[in-house]
Structure formats: structure tokens, C-alpha cells
PDB file of C-alpha atoms in Angstrom:
ATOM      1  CA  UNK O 300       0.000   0.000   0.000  1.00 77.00           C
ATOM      2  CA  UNK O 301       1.089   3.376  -1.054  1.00 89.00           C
ATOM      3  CA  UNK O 302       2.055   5.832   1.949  1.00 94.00           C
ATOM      4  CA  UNK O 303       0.186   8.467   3.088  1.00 97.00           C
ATOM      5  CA  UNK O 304       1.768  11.397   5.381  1.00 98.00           C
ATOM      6  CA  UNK O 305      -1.114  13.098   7.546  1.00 98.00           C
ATOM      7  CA  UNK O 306      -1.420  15.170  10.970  1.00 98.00           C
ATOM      8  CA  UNK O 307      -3.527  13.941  13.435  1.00 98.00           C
ATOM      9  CA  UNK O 308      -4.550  16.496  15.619  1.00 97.00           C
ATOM     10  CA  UNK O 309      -6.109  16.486  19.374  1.00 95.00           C
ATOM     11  CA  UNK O 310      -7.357  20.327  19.958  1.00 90.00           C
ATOM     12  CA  UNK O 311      -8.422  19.068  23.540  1.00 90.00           C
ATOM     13  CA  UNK O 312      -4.348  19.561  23.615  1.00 94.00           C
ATOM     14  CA  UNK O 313      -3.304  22.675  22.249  1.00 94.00           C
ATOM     15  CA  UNK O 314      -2.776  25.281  25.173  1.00 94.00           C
ATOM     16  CA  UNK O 315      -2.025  28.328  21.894  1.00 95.00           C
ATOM     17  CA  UNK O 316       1.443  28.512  23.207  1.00 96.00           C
ATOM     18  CA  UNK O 317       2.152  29.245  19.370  1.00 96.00           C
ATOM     19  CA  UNK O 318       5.332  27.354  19.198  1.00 97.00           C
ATOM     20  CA  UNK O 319       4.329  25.251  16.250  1.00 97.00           C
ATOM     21  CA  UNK O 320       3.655  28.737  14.152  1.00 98.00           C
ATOM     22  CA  UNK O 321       7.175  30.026  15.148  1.00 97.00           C
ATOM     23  CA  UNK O 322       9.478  27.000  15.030  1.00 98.00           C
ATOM     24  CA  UNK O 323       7.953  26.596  11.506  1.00 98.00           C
ATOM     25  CA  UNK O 324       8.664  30.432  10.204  1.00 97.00           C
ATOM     26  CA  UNK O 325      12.002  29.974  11.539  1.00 97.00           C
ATOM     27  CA  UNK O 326      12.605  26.426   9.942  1.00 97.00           C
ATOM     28  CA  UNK O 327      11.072  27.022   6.382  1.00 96.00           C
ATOM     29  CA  UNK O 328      12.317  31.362   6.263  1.00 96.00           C
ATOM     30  CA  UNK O 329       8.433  32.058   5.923  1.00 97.00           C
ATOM     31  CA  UNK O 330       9.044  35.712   5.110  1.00 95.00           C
ATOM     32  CA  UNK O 331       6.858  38.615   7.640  1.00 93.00           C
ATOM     33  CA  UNK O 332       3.493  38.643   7.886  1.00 93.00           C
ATOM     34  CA  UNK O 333       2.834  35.491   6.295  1.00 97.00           C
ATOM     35  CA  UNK O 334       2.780  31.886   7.463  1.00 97.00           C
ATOM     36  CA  UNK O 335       2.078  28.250   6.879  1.00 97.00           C
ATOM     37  CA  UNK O 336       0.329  27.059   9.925  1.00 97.00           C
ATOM     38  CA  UNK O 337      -2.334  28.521  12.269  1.00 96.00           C
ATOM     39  CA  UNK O 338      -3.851  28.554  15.369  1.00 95.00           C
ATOM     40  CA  UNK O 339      -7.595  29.320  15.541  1.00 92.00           C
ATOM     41  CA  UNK O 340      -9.732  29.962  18.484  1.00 89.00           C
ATOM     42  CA  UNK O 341     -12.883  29.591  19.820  1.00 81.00           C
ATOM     43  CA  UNK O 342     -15.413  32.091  20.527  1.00 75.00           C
ATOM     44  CA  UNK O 343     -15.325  31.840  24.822  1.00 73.00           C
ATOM     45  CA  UNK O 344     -18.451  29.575  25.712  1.00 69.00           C
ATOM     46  CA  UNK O 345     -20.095  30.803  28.817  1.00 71.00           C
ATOM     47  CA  UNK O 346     -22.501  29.710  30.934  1.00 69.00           C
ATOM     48  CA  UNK O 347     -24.480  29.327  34.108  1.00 74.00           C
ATOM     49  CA  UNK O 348     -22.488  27.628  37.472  1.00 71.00           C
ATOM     50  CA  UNK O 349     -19.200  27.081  35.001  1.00 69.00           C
ATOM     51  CA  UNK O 350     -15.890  28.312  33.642  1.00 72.00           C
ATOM     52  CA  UNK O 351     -16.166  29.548  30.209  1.00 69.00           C
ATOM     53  CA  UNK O 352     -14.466  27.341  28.109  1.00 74.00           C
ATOM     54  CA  UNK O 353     -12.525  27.979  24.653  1.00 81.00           C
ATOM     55  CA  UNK O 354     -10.585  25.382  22.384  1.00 83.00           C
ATOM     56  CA  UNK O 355      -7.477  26.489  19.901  1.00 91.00           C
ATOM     57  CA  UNK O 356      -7.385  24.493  16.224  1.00 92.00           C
ATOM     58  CA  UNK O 357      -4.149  23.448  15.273  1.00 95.00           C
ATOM     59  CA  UNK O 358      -4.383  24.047  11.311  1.00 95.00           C
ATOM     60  CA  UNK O 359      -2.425  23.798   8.002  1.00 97.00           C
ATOM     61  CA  UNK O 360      -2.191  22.671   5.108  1.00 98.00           C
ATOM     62  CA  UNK O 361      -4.266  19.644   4.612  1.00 98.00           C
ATOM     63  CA  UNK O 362      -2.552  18.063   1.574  1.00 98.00           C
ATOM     64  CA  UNK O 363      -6.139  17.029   0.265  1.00 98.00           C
ATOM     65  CA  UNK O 364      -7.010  13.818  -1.625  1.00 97.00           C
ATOM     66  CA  UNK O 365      -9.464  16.036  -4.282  1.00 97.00           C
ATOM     67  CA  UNK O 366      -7.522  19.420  -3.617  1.00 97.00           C
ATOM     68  CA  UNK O 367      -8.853  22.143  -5.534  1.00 97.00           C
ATOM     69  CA  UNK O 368      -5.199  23.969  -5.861  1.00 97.00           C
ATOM     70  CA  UNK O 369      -4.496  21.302  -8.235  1.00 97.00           C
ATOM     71  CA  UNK O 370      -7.467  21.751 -10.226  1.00 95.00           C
ATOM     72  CA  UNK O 371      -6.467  26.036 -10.297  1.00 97.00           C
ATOM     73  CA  UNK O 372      -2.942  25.351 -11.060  1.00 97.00           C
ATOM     74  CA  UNK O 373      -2.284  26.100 -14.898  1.00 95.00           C
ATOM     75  CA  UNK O 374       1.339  24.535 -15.503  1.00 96.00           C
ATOM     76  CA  UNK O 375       0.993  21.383 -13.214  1.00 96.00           C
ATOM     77  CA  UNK O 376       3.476  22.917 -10.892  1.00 98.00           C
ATOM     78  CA  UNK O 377       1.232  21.993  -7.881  1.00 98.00           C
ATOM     79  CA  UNK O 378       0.457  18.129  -8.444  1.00 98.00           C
ATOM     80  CA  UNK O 379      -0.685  15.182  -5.406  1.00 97.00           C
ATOM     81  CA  UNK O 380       2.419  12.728  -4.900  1.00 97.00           C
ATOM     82  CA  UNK O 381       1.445   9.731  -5.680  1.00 94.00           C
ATOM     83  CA  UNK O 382       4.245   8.106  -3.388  1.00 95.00           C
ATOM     84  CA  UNK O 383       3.289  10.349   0.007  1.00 96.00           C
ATOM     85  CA  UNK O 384       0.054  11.257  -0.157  1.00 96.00           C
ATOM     86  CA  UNK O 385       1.459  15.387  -0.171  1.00 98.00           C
ATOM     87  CA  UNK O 386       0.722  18.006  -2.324  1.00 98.00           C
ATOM     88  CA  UNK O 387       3.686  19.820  -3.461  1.00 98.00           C
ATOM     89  CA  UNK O 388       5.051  22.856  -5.265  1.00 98.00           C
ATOM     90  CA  UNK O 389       7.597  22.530  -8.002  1.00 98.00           C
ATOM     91  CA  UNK O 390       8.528  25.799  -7.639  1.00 96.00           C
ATOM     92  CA  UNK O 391      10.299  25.451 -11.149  1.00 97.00           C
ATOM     93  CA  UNK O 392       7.042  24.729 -12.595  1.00 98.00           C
ATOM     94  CA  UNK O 393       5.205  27.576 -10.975  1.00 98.00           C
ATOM     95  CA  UNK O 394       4.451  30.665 -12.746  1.00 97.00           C
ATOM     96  CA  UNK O 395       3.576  33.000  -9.531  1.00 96.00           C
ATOM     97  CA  UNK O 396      -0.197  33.414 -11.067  1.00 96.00           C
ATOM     98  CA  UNK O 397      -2.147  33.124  -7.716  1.00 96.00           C
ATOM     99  CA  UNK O 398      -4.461  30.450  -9.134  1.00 97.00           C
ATOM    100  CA  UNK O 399      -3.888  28.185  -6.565  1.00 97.00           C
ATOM    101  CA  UNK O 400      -4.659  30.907  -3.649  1.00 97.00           C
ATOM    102  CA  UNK O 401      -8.206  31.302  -3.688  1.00 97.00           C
ATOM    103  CA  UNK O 402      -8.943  27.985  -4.452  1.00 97.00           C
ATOM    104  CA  UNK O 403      -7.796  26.491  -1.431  1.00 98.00           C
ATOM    105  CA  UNK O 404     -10.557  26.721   0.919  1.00 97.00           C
ATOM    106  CA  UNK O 405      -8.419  26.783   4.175  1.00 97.00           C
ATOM    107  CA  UNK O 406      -6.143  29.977   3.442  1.00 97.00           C
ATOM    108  CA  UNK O 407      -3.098  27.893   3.404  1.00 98.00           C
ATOM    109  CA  UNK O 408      -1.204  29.272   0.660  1.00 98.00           C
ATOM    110  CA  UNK O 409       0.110  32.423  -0.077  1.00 97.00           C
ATOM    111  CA  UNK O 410       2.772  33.970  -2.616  1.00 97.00           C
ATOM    112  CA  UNK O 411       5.871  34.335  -1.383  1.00 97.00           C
ATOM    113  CA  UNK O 412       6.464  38.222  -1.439  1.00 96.00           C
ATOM    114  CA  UNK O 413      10.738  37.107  -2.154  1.00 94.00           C
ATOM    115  CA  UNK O 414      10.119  34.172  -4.838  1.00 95.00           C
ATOM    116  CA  UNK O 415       7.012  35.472  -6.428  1.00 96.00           C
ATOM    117  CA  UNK O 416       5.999  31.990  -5.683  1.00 97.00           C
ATOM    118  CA  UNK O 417       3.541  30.062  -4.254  1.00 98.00           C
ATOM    119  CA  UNK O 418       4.164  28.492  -1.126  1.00 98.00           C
ATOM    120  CA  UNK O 419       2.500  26.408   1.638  1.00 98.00           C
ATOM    121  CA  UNK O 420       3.296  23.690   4.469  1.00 98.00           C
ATOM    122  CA  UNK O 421       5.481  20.599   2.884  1.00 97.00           C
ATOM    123  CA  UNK O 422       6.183  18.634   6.050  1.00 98.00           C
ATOM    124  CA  UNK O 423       9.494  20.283   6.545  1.00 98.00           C
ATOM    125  CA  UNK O 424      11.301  17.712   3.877  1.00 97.00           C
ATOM    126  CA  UNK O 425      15.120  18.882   4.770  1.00 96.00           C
ATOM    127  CA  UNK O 426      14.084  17.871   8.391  1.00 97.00           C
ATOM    128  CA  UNK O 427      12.526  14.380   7.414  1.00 97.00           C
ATOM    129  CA  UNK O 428      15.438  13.638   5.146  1.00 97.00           C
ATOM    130  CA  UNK O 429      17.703  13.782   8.411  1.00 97.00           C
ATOM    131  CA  UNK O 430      15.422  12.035  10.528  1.00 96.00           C
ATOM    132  CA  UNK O 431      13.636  14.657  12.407  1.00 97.00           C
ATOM    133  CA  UNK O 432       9.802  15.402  12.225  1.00 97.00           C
ATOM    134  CA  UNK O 433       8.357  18.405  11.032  1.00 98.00           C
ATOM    135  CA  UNK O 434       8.994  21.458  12.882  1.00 98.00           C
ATOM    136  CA  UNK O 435       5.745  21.954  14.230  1.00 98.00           C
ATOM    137  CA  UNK O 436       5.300  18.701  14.923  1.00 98.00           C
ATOM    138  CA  UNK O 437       8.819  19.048  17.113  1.00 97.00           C
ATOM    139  CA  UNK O 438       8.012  21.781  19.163  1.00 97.00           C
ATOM    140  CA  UNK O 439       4.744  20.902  20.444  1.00 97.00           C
ATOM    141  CA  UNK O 440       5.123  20.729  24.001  1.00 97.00           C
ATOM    142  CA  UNK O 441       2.056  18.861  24.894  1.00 96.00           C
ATOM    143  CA  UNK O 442       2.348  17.103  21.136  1.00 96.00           C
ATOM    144  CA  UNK O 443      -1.201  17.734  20.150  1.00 96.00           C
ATOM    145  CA  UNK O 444       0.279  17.445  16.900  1.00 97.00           C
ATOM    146  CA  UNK O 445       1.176  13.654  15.475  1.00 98.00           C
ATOM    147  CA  UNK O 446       2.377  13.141  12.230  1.00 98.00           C
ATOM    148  CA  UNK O 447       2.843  10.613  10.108  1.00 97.00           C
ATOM    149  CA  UNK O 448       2.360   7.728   7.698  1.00 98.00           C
ATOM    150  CA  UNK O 449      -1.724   6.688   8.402  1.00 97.00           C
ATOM    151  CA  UNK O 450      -1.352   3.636   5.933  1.00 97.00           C
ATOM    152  CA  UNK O 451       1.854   2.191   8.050  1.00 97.00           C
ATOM    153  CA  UNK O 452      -0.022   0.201  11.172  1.00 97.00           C
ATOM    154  CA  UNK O 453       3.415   0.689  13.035  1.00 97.00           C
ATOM    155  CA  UNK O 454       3.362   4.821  12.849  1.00 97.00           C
ATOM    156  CA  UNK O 455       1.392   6.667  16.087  1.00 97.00           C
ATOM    157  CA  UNK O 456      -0.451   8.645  13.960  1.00 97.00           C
ATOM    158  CA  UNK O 457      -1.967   5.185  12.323  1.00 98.00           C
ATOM    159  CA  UNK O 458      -2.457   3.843  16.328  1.00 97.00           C
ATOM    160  CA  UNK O 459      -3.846   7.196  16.927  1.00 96.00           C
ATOM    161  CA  UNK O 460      -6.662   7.247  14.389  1.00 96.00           C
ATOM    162  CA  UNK O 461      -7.003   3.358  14.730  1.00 97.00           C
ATOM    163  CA  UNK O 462      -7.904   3.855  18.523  1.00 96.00           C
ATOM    164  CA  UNK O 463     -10.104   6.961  18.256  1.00 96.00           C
ATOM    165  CA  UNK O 464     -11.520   6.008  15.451  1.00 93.00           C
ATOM    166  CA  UNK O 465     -15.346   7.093  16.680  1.00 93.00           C
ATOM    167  CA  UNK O 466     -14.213  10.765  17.666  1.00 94.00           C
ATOM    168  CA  UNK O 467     -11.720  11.625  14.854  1.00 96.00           C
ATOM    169  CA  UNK O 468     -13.399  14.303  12.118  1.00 95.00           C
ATOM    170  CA  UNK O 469     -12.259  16.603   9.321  1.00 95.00           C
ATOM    171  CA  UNK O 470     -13.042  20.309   9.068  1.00 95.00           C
ATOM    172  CA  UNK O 471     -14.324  20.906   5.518  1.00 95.00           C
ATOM    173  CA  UNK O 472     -16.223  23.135   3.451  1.00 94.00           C
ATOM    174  CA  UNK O 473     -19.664  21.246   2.240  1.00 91.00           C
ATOM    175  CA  UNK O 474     -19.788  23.032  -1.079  1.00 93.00           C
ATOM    176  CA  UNK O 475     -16.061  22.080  -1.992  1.00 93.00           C
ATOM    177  CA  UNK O 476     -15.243  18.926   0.355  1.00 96.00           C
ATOM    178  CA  UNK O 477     -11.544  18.517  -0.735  1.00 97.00           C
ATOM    179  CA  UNK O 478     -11.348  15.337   1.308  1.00 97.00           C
ATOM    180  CA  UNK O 479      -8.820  16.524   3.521  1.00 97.00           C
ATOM    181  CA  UNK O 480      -6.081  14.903   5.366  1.00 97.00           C
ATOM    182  CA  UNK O 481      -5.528  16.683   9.016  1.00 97.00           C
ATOM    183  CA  UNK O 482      -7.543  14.654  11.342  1.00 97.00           C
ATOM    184  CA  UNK O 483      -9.004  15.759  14.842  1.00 96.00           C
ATOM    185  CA  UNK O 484      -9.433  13.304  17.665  1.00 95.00           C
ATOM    186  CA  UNK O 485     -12.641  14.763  19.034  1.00 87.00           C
ATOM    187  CA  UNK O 486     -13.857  18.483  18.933  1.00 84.00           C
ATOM    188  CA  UNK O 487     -11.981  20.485  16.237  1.00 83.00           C
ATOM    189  CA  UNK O 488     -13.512  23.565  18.009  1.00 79.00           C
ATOM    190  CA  UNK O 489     -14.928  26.149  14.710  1.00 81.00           C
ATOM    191  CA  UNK O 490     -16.129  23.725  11.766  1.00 83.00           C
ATOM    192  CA  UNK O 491     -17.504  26.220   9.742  1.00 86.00           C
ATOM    193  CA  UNK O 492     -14.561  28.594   8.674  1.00 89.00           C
ATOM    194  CA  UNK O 493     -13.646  27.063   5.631  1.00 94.00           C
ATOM    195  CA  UNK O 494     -14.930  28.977   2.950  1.00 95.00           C
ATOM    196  CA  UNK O 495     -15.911  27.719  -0.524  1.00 95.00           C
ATOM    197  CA  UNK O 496     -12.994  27.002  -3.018  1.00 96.00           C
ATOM    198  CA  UNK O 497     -12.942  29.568  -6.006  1.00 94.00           C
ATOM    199  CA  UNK O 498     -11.423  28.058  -8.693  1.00 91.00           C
ATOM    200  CA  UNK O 499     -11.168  30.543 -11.704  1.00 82.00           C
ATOM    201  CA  UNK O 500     -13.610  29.685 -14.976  1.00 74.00           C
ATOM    202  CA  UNK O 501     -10.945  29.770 -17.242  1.00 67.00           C
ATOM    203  CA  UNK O 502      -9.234  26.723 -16.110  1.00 67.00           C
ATOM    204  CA  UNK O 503     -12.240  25.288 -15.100  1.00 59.00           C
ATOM    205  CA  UNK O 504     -13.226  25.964 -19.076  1.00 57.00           C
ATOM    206  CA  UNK O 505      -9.319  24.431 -19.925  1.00 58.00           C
ATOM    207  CA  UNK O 506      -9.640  21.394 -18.036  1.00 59.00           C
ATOM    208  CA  UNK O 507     -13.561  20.694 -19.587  1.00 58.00           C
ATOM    209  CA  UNK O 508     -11.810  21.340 -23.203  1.00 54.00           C
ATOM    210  CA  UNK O 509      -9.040  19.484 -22.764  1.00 49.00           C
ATOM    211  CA  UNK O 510     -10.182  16.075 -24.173  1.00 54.00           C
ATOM    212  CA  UNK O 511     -11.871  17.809 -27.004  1.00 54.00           C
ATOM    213  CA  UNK O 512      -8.650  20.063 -27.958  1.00 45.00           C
ATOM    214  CA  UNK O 513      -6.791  16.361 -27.365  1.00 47.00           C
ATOM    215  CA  UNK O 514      -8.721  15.146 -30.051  1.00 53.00           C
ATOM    216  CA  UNK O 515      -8.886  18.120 -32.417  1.00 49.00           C
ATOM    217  CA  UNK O 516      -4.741  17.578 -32.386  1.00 44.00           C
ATOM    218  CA  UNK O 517      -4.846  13.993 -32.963  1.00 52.00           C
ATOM    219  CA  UNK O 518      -7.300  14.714 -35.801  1.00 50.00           C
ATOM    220  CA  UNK O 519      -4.813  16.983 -37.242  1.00 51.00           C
ATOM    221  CA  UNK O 520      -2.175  14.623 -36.715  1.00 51.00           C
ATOM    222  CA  UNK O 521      -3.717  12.329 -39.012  1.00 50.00           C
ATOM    223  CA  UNK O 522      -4.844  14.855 -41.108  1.00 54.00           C
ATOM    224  CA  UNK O 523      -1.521  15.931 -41.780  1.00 52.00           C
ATOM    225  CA  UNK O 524       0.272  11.873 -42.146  1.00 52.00           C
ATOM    226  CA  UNK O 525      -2.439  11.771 -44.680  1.00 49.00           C
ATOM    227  CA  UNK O 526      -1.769  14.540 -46.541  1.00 55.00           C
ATOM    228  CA  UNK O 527       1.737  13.161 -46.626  1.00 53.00           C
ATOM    229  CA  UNK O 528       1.047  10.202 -47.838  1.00 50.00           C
ATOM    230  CA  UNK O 529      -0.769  11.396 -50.968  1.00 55.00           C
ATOM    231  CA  UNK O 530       1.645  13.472 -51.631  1.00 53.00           C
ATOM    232  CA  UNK O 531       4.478  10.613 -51.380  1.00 51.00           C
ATOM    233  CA  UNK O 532       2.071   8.349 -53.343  1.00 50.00           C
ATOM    234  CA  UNK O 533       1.249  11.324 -55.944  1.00 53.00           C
ATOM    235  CA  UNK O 534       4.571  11.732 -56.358  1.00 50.00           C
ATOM    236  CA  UNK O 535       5.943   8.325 -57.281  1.00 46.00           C
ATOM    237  CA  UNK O 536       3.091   8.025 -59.461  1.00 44.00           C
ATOM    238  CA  UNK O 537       3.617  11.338 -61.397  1.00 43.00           C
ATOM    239  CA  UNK O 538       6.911  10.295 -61.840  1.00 46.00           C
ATOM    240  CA  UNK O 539       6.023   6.845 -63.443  1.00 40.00           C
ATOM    241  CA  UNK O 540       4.048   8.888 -66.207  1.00 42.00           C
ATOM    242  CA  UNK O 541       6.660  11.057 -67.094  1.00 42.00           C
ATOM    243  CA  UNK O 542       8.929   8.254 -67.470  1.00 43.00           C
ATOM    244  CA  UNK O 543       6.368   6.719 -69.904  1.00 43.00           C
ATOM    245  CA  UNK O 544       5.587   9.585 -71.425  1.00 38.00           C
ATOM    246  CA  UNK O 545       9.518   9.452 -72.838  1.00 43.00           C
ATOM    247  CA  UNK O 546       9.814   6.231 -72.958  1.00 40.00           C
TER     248      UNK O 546
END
């Protein structure tokens, strides 16, 4: 079975100390005023003979099974990993258009204001390749945050969702369900603040043509062979009349 890199998340957890949000700016050089995990809080719930209560959301980018960046991104420069389960930026690929931005219903991305690029949470991959977890995963000091490979039974984050299986959820937007995959063991706190992807008409209208322009060039591939063949098949034939013609 093919891996599949998630966070698994337990809210009840998260005291907002915001160490995950900083240890990631630093690790990644997330430039001011931007950055590639969250944080979100609860409205304060009050009420008679009790404390008031509030619960913080852990969030990021939740490398979606049916993300609708993928679907906005004209060059193919944001793509699902087959191997991982990740989406990913080939930043070689990507043109700095913004597509991807407003399509993805959690905020996630932005464009960095150095690159001109778009950019987004990638699991910290320098850190994995030398054996460390991600850098918000690292820092946690209550580790609310757990990540790892959900198809590998021996990985926490597979134990965690295996055990909990009744309380986890997924925080997603109804109108564009991206199937996300950051899982919450128990109350996520806020479901509603995703907002509805907005993927832009034009490459909605580019992806609908595509078969039919697919087929227009293979038409006029074999349009053209055919041409070429007539014209071979003229030719040796207009050549065996002259030669008759004088003998």
C-alpha cells in the first residue's frame, strides 16, 4: 500500500502557546506577515455555574485527496504525490499566477512576497530527510500534533486514528469537500470557517476542453500523415508517367 503522510490532531491539547507557528517560520524562512500554519480559536463559551471554556485548532495545510489547488494550477506545478500522499510545489514549474490561492478553501497558501511563488506547508522535507519530524510537529510541548504515515499500522499517527476512530473528524467546506487529510481526535472547536474554493472559470473551461482540444490535435495529426502520404504516393506516381511519357 502506497504511503500516506497526515497530521492527526487532538485540539483538547493545544494550550495556543504558538510554538508550532514560530518554530515553523524559523525552519522554512516564511518571510513577515505570512505563514504556513495557524492557530484558531474559539469564541469563549459561557454559561451558568461554570468556567467559560474555549478550544485552539491546530491548522495547516491539509494536503487534500481532491484538492482544488491542483485543479487552479495552470502549468501542473502543484500536483498530489502519488508516493506520500502530499501536495507539493515545483517551484520550477510555478508561474507565480495566484491560481492556486483562492482555491484552497483553508487559506493555506500564499505567494511568497521574495520568490514570487507560491508556497504552503510541505512537512518540513530537509528535516525528514535527516530524521527529524516536522517542525511543528517538534516543538509541540504537549504534542497535540502527530504526524505521520496513516497507511503504516506501526506509525502513532496510524495507532492514533485506529484507537479513536469514533471521535476523529475533518473540518471541511460542504460546497467544496476537498477530502482533507488533518484529522481531529474529538472536537476540532470552529467547523464552519472554511470557505468555498474559487477556482477561476478559465481553467475550469481548460480542463472541460481538454479532451476535445486532445482530439482536435490527434485529428490533425492524421490529417496531416495523410496529406503526406498522398503526396508521397502522388509523387511516385507522377513520376512513373513522365517516365512513360519518354519512354
Amino acid at each position: 500500500m502506497a504511503r500516506k503522510l497526515a497530521m492527526v490532531i487532538d485540539a483538547s491539547k493545544c494550550i495556543d502557546c504558538k510554538g508550532c507557528m514560530v518554530s515553523c517560520k524559523v525552519a522554512n524562512g516564511v518571510p513577515e506577515e505570512h505563514w504556513r500554519n495557524w492557530i484558531k480559536p474559539t469564541e469563549p463559551q459561557f454559561g451558568p455555574g461554570r468556567r467559560p471554556s474555549i478550544r485552539f485548532q491546530p491548522g495547516g495545510c491539509m494536503h487534500c485527496d481532491k484538492p482544488t489547488c491542483v485543479e487552479a494550477c495552470p502549468t501542473g506545478a502543484t500536483f498530489k504525490d502519488k508516493e506520500t500522499g502530499e501536495v507539493v510545489i515545483d517551484k520550477d514549474l510555478c508561474i507565480g499566477c495566484g491560481n492556486c490561492i483562492p482555491a484552497c478553501p483553508y487559506d493555506a497558501r500564499y505567494r511568497n512576497p521574495v520568490s514570487r511563488k507560491a508556497d504552503k506547508c510541505n512537512y518540513c522535507p530537509e528535516r525528514r530527510a535527516a530524521g527529524l519530524e516536522p517542525a511543528c510537529v517538534d516543538t509541540c510541548p504537549t504534542k497535540a500534533r502527530v504526524f505521520g504515515d496513516i497507511n503504516d499500522p506501526d506509525s502513532e499517527a496510524f495507532r492514533l486514528l485506529r484507537e479513536n476512530k469514533p471521535r476523529v473528524q475533518v473540518v471541511v467546506n460542504e460546497a467544496t469537500n476537498t477530502k482533507p487529510n488533518m484529522y481531529y481526535i474529538g472536537s476540532p472547536g470552529d467547523a464552519a470557517w472554511p470557505r468555498k474554493a474559487v477556482v477561476p472559470s478559465s481553467m475550469v473551461a481548460m480542463k472541460e476542453a481538454a479532451p476535445l482540444v486532445k482530439g482536435l490535435v490527434g485529428l490533425t495529426g492524421l490529417g496531416v500523415l495523410a496529406m503526406l502520404g498522398r503526396q508521397l504516393f502522388a509523387g511516385d506516381s507522377g513520376d512513373s508517367h513522365e517516365e512513360d511519357r519518354h519512354g
